[in-house]
mmCIF file of C-alpha atoms in Angstrom:
data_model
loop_
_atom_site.group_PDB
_atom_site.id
_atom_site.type_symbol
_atom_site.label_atom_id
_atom_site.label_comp_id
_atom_site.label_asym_id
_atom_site.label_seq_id
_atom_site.Cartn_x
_atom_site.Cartn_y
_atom_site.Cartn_z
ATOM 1 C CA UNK A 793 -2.779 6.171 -7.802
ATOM 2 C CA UNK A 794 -1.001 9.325 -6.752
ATOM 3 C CA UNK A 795 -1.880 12.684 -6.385
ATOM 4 C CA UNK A 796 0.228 15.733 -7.520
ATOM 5 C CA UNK A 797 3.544 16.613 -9.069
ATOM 6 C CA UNK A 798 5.238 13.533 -9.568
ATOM 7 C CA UNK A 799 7.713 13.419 -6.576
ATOM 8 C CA UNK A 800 5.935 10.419 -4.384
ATOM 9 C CA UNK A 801 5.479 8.282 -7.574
ATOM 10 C CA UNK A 802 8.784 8.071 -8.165
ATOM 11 C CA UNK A 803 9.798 7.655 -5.078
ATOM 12 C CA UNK A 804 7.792 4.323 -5.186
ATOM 13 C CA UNK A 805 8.622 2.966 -8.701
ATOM 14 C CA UNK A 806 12.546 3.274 -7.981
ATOM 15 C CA UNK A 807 11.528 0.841 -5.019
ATOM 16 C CA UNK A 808 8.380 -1.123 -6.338
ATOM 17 C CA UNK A 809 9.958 -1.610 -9.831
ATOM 18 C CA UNK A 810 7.143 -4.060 -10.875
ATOM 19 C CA UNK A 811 4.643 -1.605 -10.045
ATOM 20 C CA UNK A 812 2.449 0.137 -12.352
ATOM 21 C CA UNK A 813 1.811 4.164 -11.374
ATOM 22 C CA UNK A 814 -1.066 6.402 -12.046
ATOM 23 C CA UNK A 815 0.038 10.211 -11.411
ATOM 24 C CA UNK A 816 -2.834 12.884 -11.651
ATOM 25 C CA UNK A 817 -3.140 16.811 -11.338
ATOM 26 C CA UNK A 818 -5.782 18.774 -12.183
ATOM 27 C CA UNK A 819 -3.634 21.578 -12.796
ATOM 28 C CA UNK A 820 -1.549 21.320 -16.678
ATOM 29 C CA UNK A 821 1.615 23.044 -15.703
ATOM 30 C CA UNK A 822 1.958 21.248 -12.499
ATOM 31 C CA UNK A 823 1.757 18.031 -14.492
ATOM 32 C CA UNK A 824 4.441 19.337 -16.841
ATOM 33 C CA UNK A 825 6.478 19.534 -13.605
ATOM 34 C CA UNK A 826 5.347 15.940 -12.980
ATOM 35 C CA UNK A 827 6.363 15.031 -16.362
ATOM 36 C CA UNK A 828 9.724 16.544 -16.504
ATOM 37 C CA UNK A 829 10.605 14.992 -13.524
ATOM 38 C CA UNK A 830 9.361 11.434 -14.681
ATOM 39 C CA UNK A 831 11.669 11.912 -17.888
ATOM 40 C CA UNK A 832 14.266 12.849 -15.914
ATOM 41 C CA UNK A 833 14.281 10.128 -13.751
ATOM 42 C CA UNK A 834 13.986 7.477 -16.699
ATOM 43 C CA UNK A 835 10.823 5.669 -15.429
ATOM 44 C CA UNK A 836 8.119 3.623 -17.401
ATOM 45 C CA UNK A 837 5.900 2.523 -15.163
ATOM 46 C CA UNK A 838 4.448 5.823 -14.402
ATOM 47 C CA UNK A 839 1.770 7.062 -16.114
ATOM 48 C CA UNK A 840 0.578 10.542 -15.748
ATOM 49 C CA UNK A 841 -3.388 11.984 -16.582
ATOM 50 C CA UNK A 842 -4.619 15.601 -16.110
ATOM 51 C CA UNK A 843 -7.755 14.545 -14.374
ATOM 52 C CA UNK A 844 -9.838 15.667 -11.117
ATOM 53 C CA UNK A 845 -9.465 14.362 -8.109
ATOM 54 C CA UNK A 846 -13.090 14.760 -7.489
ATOM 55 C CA UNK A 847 -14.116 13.036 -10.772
ATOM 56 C CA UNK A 848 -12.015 10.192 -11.489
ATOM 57 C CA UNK A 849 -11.486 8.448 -14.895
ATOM 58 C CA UNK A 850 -11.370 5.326 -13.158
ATOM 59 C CA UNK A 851 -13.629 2.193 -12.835
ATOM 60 C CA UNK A 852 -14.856 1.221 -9.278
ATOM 61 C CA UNK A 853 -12.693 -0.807 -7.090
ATOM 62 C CA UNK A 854 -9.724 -0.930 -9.475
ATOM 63 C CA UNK A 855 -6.564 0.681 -7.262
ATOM 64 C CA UNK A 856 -4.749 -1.287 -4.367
ATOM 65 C CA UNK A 857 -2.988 1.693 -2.715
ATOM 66 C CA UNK A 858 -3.878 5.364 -3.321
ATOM 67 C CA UNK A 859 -1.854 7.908 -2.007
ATOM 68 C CA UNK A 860 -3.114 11.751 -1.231
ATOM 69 C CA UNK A 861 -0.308 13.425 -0.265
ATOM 70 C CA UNK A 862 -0.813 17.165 1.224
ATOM 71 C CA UNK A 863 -3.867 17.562 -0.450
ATOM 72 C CA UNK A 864 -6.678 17.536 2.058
ATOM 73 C CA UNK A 865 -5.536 20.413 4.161
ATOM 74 C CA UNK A 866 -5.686 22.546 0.463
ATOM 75 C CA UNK A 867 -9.072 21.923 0.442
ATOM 76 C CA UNK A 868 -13.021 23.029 1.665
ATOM 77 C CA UNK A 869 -14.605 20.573 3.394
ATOM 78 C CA UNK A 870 -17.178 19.915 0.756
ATOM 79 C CA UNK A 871 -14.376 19.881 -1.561
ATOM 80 C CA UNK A 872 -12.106 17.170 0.218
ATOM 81 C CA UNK A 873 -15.253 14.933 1.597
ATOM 82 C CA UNK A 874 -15.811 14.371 -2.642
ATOM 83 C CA UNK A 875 -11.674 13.848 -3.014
ATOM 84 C CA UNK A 876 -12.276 11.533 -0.391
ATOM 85 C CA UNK A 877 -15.039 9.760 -1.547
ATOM 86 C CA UNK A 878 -13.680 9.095 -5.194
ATOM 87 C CA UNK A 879 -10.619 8.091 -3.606
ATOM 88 C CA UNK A 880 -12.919 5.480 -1.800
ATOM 89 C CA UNK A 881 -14.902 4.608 -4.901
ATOM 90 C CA UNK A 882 -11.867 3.921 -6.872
ATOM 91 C CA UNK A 883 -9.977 2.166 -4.121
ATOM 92 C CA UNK A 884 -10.580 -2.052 -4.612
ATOM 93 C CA UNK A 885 -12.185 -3.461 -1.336
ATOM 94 C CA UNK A 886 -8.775 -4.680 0.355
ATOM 95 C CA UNK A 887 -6.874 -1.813 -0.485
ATOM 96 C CA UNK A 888 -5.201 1.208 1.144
ATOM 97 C CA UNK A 889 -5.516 5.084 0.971
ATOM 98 C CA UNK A 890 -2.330 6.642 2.658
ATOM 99 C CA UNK A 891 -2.830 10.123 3.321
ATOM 100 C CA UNK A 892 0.114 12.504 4.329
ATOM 101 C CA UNK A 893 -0.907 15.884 5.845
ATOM 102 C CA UNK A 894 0.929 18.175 7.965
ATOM 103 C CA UNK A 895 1.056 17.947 11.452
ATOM 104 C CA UNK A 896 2.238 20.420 14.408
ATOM 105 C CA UNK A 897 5.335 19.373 16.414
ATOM 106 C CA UNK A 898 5.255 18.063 20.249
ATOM 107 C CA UNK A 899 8.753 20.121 20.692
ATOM 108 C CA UNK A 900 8.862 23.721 20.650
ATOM 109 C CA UNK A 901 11.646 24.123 18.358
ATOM 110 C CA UNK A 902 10.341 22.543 15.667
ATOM 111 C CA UNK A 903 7.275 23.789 16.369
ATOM 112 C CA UNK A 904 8.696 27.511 15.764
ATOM 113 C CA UNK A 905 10.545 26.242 12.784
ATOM 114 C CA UNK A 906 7.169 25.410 11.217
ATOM 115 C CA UNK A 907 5.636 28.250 11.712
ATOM 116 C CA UNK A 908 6.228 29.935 8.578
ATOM 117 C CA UNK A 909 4.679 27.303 6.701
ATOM 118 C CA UNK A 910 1.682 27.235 9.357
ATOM 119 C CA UNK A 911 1.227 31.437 8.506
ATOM 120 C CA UNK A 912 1.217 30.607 4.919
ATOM 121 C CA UNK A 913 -1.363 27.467 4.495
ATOM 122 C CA UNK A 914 -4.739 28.633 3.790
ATOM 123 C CA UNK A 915 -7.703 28.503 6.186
ATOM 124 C CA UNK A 916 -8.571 25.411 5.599
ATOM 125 C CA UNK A 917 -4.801 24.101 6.981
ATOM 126 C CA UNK A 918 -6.054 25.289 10.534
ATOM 127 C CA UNK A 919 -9.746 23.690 10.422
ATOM 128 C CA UNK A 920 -8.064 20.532 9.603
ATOM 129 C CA UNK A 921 -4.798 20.415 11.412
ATOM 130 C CA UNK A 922 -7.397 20.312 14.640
ATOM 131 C CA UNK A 923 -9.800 17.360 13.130
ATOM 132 C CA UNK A 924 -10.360 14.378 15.109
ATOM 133 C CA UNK A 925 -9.360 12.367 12.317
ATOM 134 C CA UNK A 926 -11.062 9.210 13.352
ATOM 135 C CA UNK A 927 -14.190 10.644 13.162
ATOM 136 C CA UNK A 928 -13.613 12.790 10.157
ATOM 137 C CA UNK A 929 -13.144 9.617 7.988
ATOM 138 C CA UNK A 930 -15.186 7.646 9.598
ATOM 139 C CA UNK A 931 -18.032 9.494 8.397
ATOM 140 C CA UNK A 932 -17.071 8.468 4.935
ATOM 141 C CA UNK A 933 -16.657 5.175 5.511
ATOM 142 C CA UNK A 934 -13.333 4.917 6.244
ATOM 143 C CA UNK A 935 -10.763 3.885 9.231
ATOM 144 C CA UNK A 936 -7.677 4.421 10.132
ATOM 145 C CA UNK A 937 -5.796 1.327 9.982
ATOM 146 C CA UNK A 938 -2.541 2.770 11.452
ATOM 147 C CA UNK A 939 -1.139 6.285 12.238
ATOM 148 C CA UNK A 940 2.313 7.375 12.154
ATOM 149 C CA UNK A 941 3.684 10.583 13.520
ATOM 150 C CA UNK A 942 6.900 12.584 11.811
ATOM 151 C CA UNK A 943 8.643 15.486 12.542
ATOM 152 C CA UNK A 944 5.933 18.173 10.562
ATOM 153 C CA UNK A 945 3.626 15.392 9.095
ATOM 154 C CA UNK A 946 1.068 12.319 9.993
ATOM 155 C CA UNK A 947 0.973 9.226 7.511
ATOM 156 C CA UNK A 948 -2.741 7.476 8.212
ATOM 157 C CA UNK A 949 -3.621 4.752 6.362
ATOM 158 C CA UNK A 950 -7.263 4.424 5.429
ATOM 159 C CA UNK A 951 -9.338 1.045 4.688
ATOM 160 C CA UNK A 952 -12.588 0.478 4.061
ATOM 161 C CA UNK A 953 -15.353 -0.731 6.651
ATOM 162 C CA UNK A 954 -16.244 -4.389 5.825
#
């Protein structure tokens, strides 16, 4: 299951060509975007739903790897935790939610290169740029199973507590 406008999904299906891909948006011309760019890139095994995030079509336990990819940061807290939650109530018990979200630099020049995207994210960017993110999902039920740092973003992946 991906979130957003199509780019990450097919990214994966051009490498995981036995893989069957659920895009969603909430937003119908940002899944026309999704769609065009599907077409364009000739792919069948993605299927793509107008749906909400916070009220997924989707039977319990039914996705092995969910992806959320700058979404949290978009959002109020009430608004993510459900985002979060669904994602968690849709995700099977062994499976992973991967969760991109921006990140400031260590170095000062990238640091000031990013800037203009830090000036331009909405409040809720700078509440959760500063989360201890263990914590944050932990209070959902969720823990980090590994952390990656990139130039402007972290990858965590999430499983569920056994």
């Amino acid at each position: 299951l991906c979130t957003g406008t199509a780019t990450n999904a097919i990214s994966i299906a051009k490498v995981k060509t036995n893989v069957q891909i659920i895009g969603i948006d909430l937003s119908d011309n940002m899944l026309k975007v999704a769609k065009n760019k599907v077409e364009k890139a000739g792919l069948k095994s993605i299927k793509l739903y107008q749906m909400d995030a916070t009220e997924l079509k989707f039977n319990n336990n039914c996705f092995d790897k969910i992806l959320l990819s700058l979404v949290l940061h978009e959002l109020n807290e009430e608004l993510a935790g459900k985002v979060i939650m669904e994602a968690k109530r849709v995700l099977k018990d062994d499976g992973e939610i991967i969760i991109t979200e921006w990140e400031t630099s260590q170095q000062f020049l990238k640091r000031l290169l990013f800037m203009p995207i830090h000036y331009l994210e909405p409040k809720s960017y700078r509440k959760f740029i500063k989360k201890d993110l263990y914590s944050y999902f932990k209070k959902y039920g969720l823990k980090i199973w590994k952390l990656d740092h990139c130039d402007y973003t972290k990858v965590v992946t999430l499983k569920k507590y056994k």
